[in-house]
Tab-separated table of C-alpha atoms in Angstrom:
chain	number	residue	atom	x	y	z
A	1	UNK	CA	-26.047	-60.454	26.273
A	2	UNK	CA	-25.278	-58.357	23.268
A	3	UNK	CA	-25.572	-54.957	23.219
A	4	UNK	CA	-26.441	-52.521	20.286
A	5	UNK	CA	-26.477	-48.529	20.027
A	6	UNK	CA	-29.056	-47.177	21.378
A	7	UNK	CA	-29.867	-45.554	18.265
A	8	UNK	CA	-30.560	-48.876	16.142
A	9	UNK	CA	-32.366	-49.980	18.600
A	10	UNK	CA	-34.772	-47.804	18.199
A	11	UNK	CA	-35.276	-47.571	14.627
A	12	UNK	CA	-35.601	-51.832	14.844
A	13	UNK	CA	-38.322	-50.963	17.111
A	14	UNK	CA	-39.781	-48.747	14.384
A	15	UNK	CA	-39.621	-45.724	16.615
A	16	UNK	CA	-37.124	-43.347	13.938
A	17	UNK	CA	-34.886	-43.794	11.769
A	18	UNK	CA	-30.544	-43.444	13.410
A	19	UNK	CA	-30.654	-39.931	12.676
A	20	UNK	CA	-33.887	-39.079	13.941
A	21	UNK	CA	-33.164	-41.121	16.980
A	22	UNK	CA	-30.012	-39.294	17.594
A	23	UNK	CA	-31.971	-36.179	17.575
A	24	UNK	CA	-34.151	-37.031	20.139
A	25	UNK	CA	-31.656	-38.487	22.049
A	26	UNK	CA	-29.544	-35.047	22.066
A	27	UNK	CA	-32.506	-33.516	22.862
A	28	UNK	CA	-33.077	-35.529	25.815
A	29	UNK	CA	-36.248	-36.716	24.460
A	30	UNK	CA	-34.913	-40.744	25.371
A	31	UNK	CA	-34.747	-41.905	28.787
A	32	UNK	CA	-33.151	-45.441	30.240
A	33	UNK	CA	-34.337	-46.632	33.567
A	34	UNK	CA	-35.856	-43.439	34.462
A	35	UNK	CA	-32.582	-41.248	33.472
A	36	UNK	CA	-31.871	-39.606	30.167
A	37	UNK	CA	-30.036	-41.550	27.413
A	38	UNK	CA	-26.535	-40.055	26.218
A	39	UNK	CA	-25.581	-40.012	22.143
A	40	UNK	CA	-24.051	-43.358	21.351
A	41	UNK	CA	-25.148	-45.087	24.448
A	42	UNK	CA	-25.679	-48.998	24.272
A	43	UNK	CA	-28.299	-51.025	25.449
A	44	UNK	CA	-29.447	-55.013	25.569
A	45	UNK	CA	-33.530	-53.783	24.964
A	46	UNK	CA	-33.925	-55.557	28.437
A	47	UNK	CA	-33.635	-51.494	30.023
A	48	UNK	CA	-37.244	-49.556	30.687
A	49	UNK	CA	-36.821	-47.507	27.417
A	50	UNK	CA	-38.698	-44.296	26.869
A	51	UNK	CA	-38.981	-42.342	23.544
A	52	UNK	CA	-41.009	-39.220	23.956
A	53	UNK	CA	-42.660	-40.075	26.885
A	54	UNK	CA	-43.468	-43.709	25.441
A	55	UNK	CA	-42.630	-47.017	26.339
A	56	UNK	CA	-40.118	-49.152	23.565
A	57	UNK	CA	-39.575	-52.656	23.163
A	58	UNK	CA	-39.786	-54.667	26.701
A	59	UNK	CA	-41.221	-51.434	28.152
A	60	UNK	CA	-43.805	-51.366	25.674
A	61	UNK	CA	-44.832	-55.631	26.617
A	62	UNK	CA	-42.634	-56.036	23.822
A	63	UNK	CA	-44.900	-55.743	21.100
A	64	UNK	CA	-43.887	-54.760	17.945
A	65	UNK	CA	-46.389	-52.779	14.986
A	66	UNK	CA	-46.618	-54.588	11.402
A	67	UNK	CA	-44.760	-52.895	9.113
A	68	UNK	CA	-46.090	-49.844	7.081
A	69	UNK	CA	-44.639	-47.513	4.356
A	70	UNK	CA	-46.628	-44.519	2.967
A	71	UNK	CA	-46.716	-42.994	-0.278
A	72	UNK	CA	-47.631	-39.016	0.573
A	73	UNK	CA	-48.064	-35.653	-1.715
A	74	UNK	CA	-46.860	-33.388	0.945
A	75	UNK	CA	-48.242	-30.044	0.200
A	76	UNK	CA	-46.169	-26.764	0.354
A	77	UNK	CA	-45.900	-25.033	3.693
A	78	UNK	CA	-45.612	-28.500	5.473
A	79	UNK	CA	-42.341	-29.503	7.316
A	80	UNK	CA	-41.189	-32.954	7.810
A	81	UNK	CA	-39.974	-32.765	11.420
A	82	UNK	CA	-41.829	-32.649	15.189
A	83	UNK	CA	-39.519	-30.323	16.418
A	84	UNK	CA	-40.943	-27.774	18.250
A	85	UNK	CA	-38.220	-25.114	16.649
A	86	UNK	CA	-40.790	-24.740	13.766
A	87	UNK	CA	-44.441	-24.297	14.453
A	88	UNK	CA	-45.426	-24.718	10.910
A	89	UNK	CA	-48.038	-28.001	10.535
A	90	UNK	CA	-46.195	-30.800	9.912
A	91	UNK	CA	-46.629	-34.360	7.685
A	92	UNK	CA	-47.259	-36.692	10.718
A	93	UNK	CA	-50.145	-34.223	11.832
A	94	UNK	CA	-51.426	-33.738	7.762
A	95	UNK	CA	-51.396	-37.451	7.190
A	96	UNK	CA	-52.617	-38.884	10.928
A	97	UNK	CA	-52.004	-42.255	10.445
A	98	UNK	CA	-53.634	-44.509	13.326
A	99	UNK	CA	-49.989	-45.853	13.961
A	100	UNK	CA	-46.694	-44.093	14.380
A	101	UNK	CA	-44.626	-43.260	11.039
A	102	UNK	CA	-41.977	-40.707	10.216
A	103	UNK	CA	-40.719	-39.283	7.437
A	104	UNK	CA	-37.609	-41.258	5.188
A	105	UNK	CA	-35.261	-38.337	5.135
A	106	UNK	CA	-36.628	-34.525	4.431
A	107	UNK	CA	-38.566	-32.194	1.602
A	108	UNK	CA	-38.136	-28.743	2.307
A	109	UNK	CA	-40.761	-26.694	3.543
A	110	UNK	CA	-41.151	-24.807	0.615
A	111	UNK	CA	-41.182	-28.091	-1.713
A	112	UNK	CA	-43.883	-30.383	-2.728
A	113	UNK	CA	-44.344	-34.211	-4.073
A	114	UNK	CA	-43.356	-37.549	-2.785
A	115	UNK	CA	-42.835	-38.003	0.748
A	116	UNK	CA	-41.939	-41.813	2.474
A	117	UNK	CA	-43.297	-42.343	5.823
A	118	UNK	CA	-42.856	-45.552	7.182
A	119	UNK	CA	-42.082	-47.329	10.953
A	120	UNK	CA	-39.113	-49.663	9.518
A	121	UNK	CA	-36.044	-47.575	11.235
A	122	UNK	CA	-33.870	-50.286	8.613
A	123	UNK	CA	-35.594	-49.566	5.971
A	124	UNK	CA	-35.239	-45.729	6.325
A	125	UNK	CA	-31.722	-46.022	6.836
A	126	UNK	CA	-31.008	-48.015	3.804
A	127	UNK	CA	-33.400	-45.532	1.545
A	128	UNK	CA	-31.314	-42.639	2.854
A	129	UNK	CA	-27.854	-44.171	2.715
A	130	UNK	CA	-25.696	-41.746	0.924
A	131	UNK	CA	-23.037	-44.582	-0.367
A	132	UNK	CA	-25.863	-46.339	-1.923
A	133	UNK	CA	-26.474	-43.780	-4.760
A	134	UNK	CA	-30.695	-43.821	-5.018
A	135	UNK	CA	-32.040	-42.050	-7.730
A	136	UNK	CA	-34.630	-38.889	-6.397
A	137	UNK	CA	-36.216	-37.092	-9.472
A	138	UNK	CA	-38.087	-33.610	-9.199
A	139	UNK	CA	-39.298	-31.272	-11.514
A	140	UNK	CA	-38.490	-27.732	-10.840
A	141	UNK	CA	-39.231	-24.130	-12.485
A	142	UNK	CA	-36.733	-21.536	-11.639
A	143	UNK	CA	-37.860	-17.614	-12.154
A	144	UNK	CA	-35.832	-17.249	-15.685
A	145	UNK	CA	-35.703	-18.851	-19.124
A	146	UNK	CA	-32.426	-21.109	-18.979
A	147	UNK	CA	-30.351	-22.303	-22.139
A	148	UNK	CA	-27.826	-25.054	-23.120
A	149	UNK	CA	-24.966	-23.582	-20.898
A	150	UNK	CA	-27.397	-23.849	-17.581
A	151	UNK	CA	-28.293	-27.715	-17.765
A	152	UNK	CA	-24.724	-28.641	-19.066
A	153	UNK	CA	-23.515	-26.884	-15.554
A	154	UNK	CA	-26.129	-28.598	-13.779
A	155	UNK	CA	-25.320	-32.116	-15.271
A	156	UNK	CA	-22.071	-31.756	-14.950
A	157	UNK	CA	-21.652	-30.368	-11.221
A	158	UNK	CA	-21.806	-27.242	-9.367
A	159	UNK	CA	-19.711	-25.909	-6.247
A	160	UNK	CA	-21.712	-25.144	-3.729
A	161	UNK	CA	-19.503	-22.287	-1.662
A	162	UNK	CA	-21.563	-22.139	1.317
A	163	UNK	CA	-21.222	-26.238	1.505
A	164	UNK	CA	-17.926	-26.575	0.591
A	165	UNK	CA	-18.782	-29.152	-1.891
A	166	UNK	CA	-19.125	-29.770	-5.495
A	167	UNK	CA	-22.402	-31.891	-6.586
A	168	UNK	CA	-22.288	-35.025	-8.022
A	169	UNK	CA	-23.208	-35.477	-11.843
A	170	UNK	CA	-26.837	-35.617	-12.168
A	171	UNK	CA	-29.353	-36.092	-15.188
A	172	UNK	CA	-30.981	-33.087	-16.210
A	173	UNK	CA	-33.476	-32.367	-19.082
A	174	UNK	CA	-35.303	-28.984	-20.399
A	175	UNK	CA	-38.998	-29.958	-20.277
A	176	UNK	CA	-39.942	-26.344	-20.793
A	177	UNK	CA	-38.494	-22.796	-21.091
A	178	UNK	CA	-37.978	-22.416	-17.329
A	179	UNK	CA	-38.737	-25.694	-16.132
A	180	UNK	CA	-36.148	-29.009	-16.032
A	181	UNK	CA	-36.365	-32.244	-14.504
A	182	UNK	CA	-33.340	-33.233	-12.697
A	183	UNK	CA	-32.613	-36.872	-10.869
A	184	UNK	CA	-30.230	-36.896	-7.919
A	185	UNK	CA	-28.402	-39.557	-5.955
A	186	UNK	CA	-27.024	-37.293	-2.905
A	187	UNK	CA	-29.423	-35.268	-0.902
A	188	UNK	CA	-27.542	-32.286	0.598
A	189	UNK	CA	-29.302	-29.707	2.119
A	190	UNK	CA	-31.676	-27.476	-0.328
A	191	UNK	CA	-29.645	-28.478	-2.696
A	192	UNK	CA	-31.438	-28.205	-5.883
A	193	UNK	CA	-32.289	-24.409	-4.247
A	194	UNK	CA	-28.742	-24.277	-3.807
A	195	UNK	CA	-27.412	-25.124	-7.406
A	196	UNK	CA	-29.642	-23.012	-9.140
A	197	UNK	CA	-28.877	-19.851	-6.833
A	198	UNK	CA	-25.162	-20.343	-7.942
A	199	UNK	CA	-25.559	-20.333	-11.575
A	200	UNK	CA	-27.954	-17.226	-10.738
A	201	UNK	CA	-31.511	-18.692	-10.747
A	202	UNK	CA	-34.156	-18.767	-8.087
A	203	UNK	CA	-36.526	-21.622	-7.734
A	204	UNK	CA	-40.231	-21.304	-7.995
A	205	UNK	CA	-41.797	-24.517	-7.560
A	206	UNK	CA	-39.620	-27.925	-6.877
A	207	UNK	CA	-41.440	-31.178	-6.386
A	208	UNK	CA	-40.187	-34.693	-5.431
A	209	UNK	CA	-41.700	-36.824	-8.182
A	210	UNK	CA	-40.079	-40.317	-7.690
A	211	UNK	CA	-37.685	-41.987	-5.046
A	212	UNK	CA	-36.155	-45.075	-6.314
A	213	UNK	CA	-38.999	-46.951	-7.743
A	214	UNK	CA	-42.167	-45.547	-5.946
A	215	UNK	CA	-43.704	-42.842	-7.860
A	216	UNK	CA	-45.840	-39.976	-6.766
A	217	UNK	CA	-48.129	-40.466	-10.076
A	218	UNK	CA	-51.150	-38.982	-9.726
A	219	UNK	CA	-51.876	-39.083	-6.112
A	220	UNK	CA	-53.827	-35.736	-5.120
A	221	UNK	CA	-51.827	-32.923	-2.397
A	222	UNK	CA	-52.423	-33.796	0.636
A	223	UNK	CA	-53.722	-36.995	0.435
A	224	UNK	CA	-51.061	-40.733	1.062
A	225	UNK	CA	-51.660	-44.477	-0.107
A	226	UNK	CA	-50.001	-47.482	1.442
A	227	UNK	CA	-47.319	-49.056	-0.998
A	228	UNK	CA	-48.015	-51.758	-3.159
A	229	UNK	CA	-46.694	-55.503	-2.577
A	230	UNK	CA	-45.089	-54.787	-6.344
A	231	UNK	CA	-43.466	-51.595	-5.151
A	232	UNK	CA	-42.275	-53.386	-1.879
A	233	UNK	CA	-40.661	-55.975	-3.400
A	234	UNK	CA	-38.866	-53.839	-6.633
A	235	UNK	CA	-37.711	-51.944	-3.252
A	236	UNK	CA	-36.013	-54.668	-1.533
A	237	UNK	CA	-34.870	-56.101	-4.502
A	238	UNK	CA	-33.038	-52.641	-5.154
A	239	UNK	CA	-31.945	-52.320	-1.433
A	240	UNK	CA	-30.302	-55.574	-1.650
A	241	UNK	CA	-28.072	-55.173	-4.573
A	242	UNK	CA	-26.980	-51.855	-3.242
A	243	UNK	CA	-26.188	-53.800	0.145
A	244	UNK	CA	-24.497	-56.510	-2.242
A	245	UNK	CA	-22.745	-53.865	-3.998
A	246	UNK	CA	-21.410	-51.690	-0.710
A	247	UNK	CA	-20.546	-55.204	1.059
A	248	UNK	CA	-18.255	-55.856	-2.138
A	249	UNK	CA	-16.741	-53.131	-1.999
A	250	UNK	CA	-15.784	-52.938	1.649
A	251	UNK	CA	-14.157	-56.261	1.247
A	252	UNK	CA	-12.003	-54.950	-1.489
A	253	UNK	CA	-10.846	-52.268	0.503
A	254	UNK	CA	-9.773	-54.564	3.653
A	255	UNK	CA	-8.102	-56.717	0.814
C-alpha cells in the first residue's frame, strides 16, 4: 500500500495546506493511532488520524467536504493564523464559514484586502508555490512624498539586510504623491514593510488588491464571496501552465 507524507495527506483531505500541516504537526496538534505524529512521518490514510482533536479521512467515515474557495476583505487588526501565540481575532473566526477553510498563505496583521480561504490543501500549495512566480498586487501609502529615484529602487530590487536577500524585480507605479501600487511574485515576510523601511519610508496603509486573477473589487471589509466558476477555471488554467512550465524545466535540468 503506498504511503504519502503525512503532511499531503492532510491538505488532500482539505484539512491545511503542507505548511500549515507541518505546523500543527510540530506542535503536536496531529495524532496517529492515539500517539502524536512526528514532522515528515508517512502514512497509508488507513491509520486513526487526528487533526486538532478531529477525525481525518478513514477516521472521519471517510467523507470528504466539496470543495470551497473564498474571496475575503480581511480588515486590519485581523491575523491569519489559529495559533494561540496571538490572541488578536482571527479570519476563520471573522468569516465563520459553516465548513472548515484556512487561509492561502498570510496578510499581515497590520494589512488589509484580499484574503483566499479555501479547504483544497493542493490548491493552496500550488497558489503559494514560490517557483511558480504568481503575480500579488497591493496598493500602499508610505508616511513621505517619494520621487523617481524611490520606485526605480523598488522596481529594480532592494537588499533586505535583516533577510539576507535581495527582492526580485517587481512592477511599481506612482498613483499618488505617497501612494504606489506595486505587483509581486515572491512573498517574503513583511516584505513590502520591509523594502520601504530600507530606502527610509514607513508604511501607512498596504492592501492586497489582487492574487493571480481573483480580484478584491469592490467587496466591503469584513465581508467574503465564494469564487466564481469564471474565476475557478482562469485559476486552473493558470495553475496548470505554471505546473507545465516547472515540469519543463525540471526535465531540462535532469537532461
Amino acid at each position: 500500500m503506498e504511503e504519502i507524507r503525512l503532511n499531503k495527506y492532510l491538505s488532500e483531505q482539505g484539512i491545511c495546506s503542507r505548511r500549515e500541516a507541518d505546523r500543527l504537526i510540530e506542535a503536536g496538534k496531529v495524532t496517529i493511532d492515539g500517539r502524536k505524529a512526528q514532522t515528515g512521518e508517512k502514512v497509508t490514510g488507513h491509520e486513526k488520524i487526528f487533526c486538532d482533536g478531529k477525525p481525518v479521512g478513514r477516521a472521519s467515515g471517510g467523507k470528504k467536504a466539496k470543495p470551497v474557495l473564498l474571496v475575503v476583505n480581511k480588515p486590519r487588526g485581523i491575523v491569519c493564523t489559529t495559533s494561540d501565540k496571538d490572541r488578536a481575532p482571527n479570519v476563520i473566526e471573522l468569516v465563520h464559514y459553516p465548513s472548515r477553510v484556512y487561509p492561502v498563505g498570510r496578510l499581515d496583521k497590520d494589512s488589509e484586502g484580499l484574503l483566499l480561504l479555501t479547504n483544497q490543501g493542493e490548491l493552496a500549495n500550488e497558489i503559494m508555490h514560490a517557483g511558480n512566480l504568481h503575480e500579488k498586487e497591493y496598493l500602499v501609502t508610505v508616511d513621505q512624498p517619494f520621487n523617481s529615484a524611490f520606485l526605480k529602487k523598488m522596481r529594480e530590487g532592494v537588499e533586505l539586510k535583516e533577510l539576507g536577500v535581495m527582492t526580485r524585480p517587481c512592477r511599481v507605479e506612482s498613483v499618488g504623491p505617497k501612494t504606489f501600487r506595486i505587483v509581486l511574485t515572491q512573498g517574503l515576510n513583511r516584505q513590502i514593510r520591509r523594502m520601504c523601511e530600507e530606502l527610509g519610508y514607513h508604511v501607512v496603509t498596504l492592501k492586497r488588491v489582487r492574487i493571480m486573477n481573483i480580484l478584491l473589487g469592490k467587496l466591503n471589509t469584513g465581508d467574503y464571496r465564494r469564487a466564481t466558476p469564471k474565476e475557478m477555471e482562469e485559476l486552473e488554467r493558470a495553475l496548470e501552465q505554471a505546473r507545465e512550465l516547472r515540469e519543463g524545466q525540471d526535465e531540462e535540468t535532469t537532461e
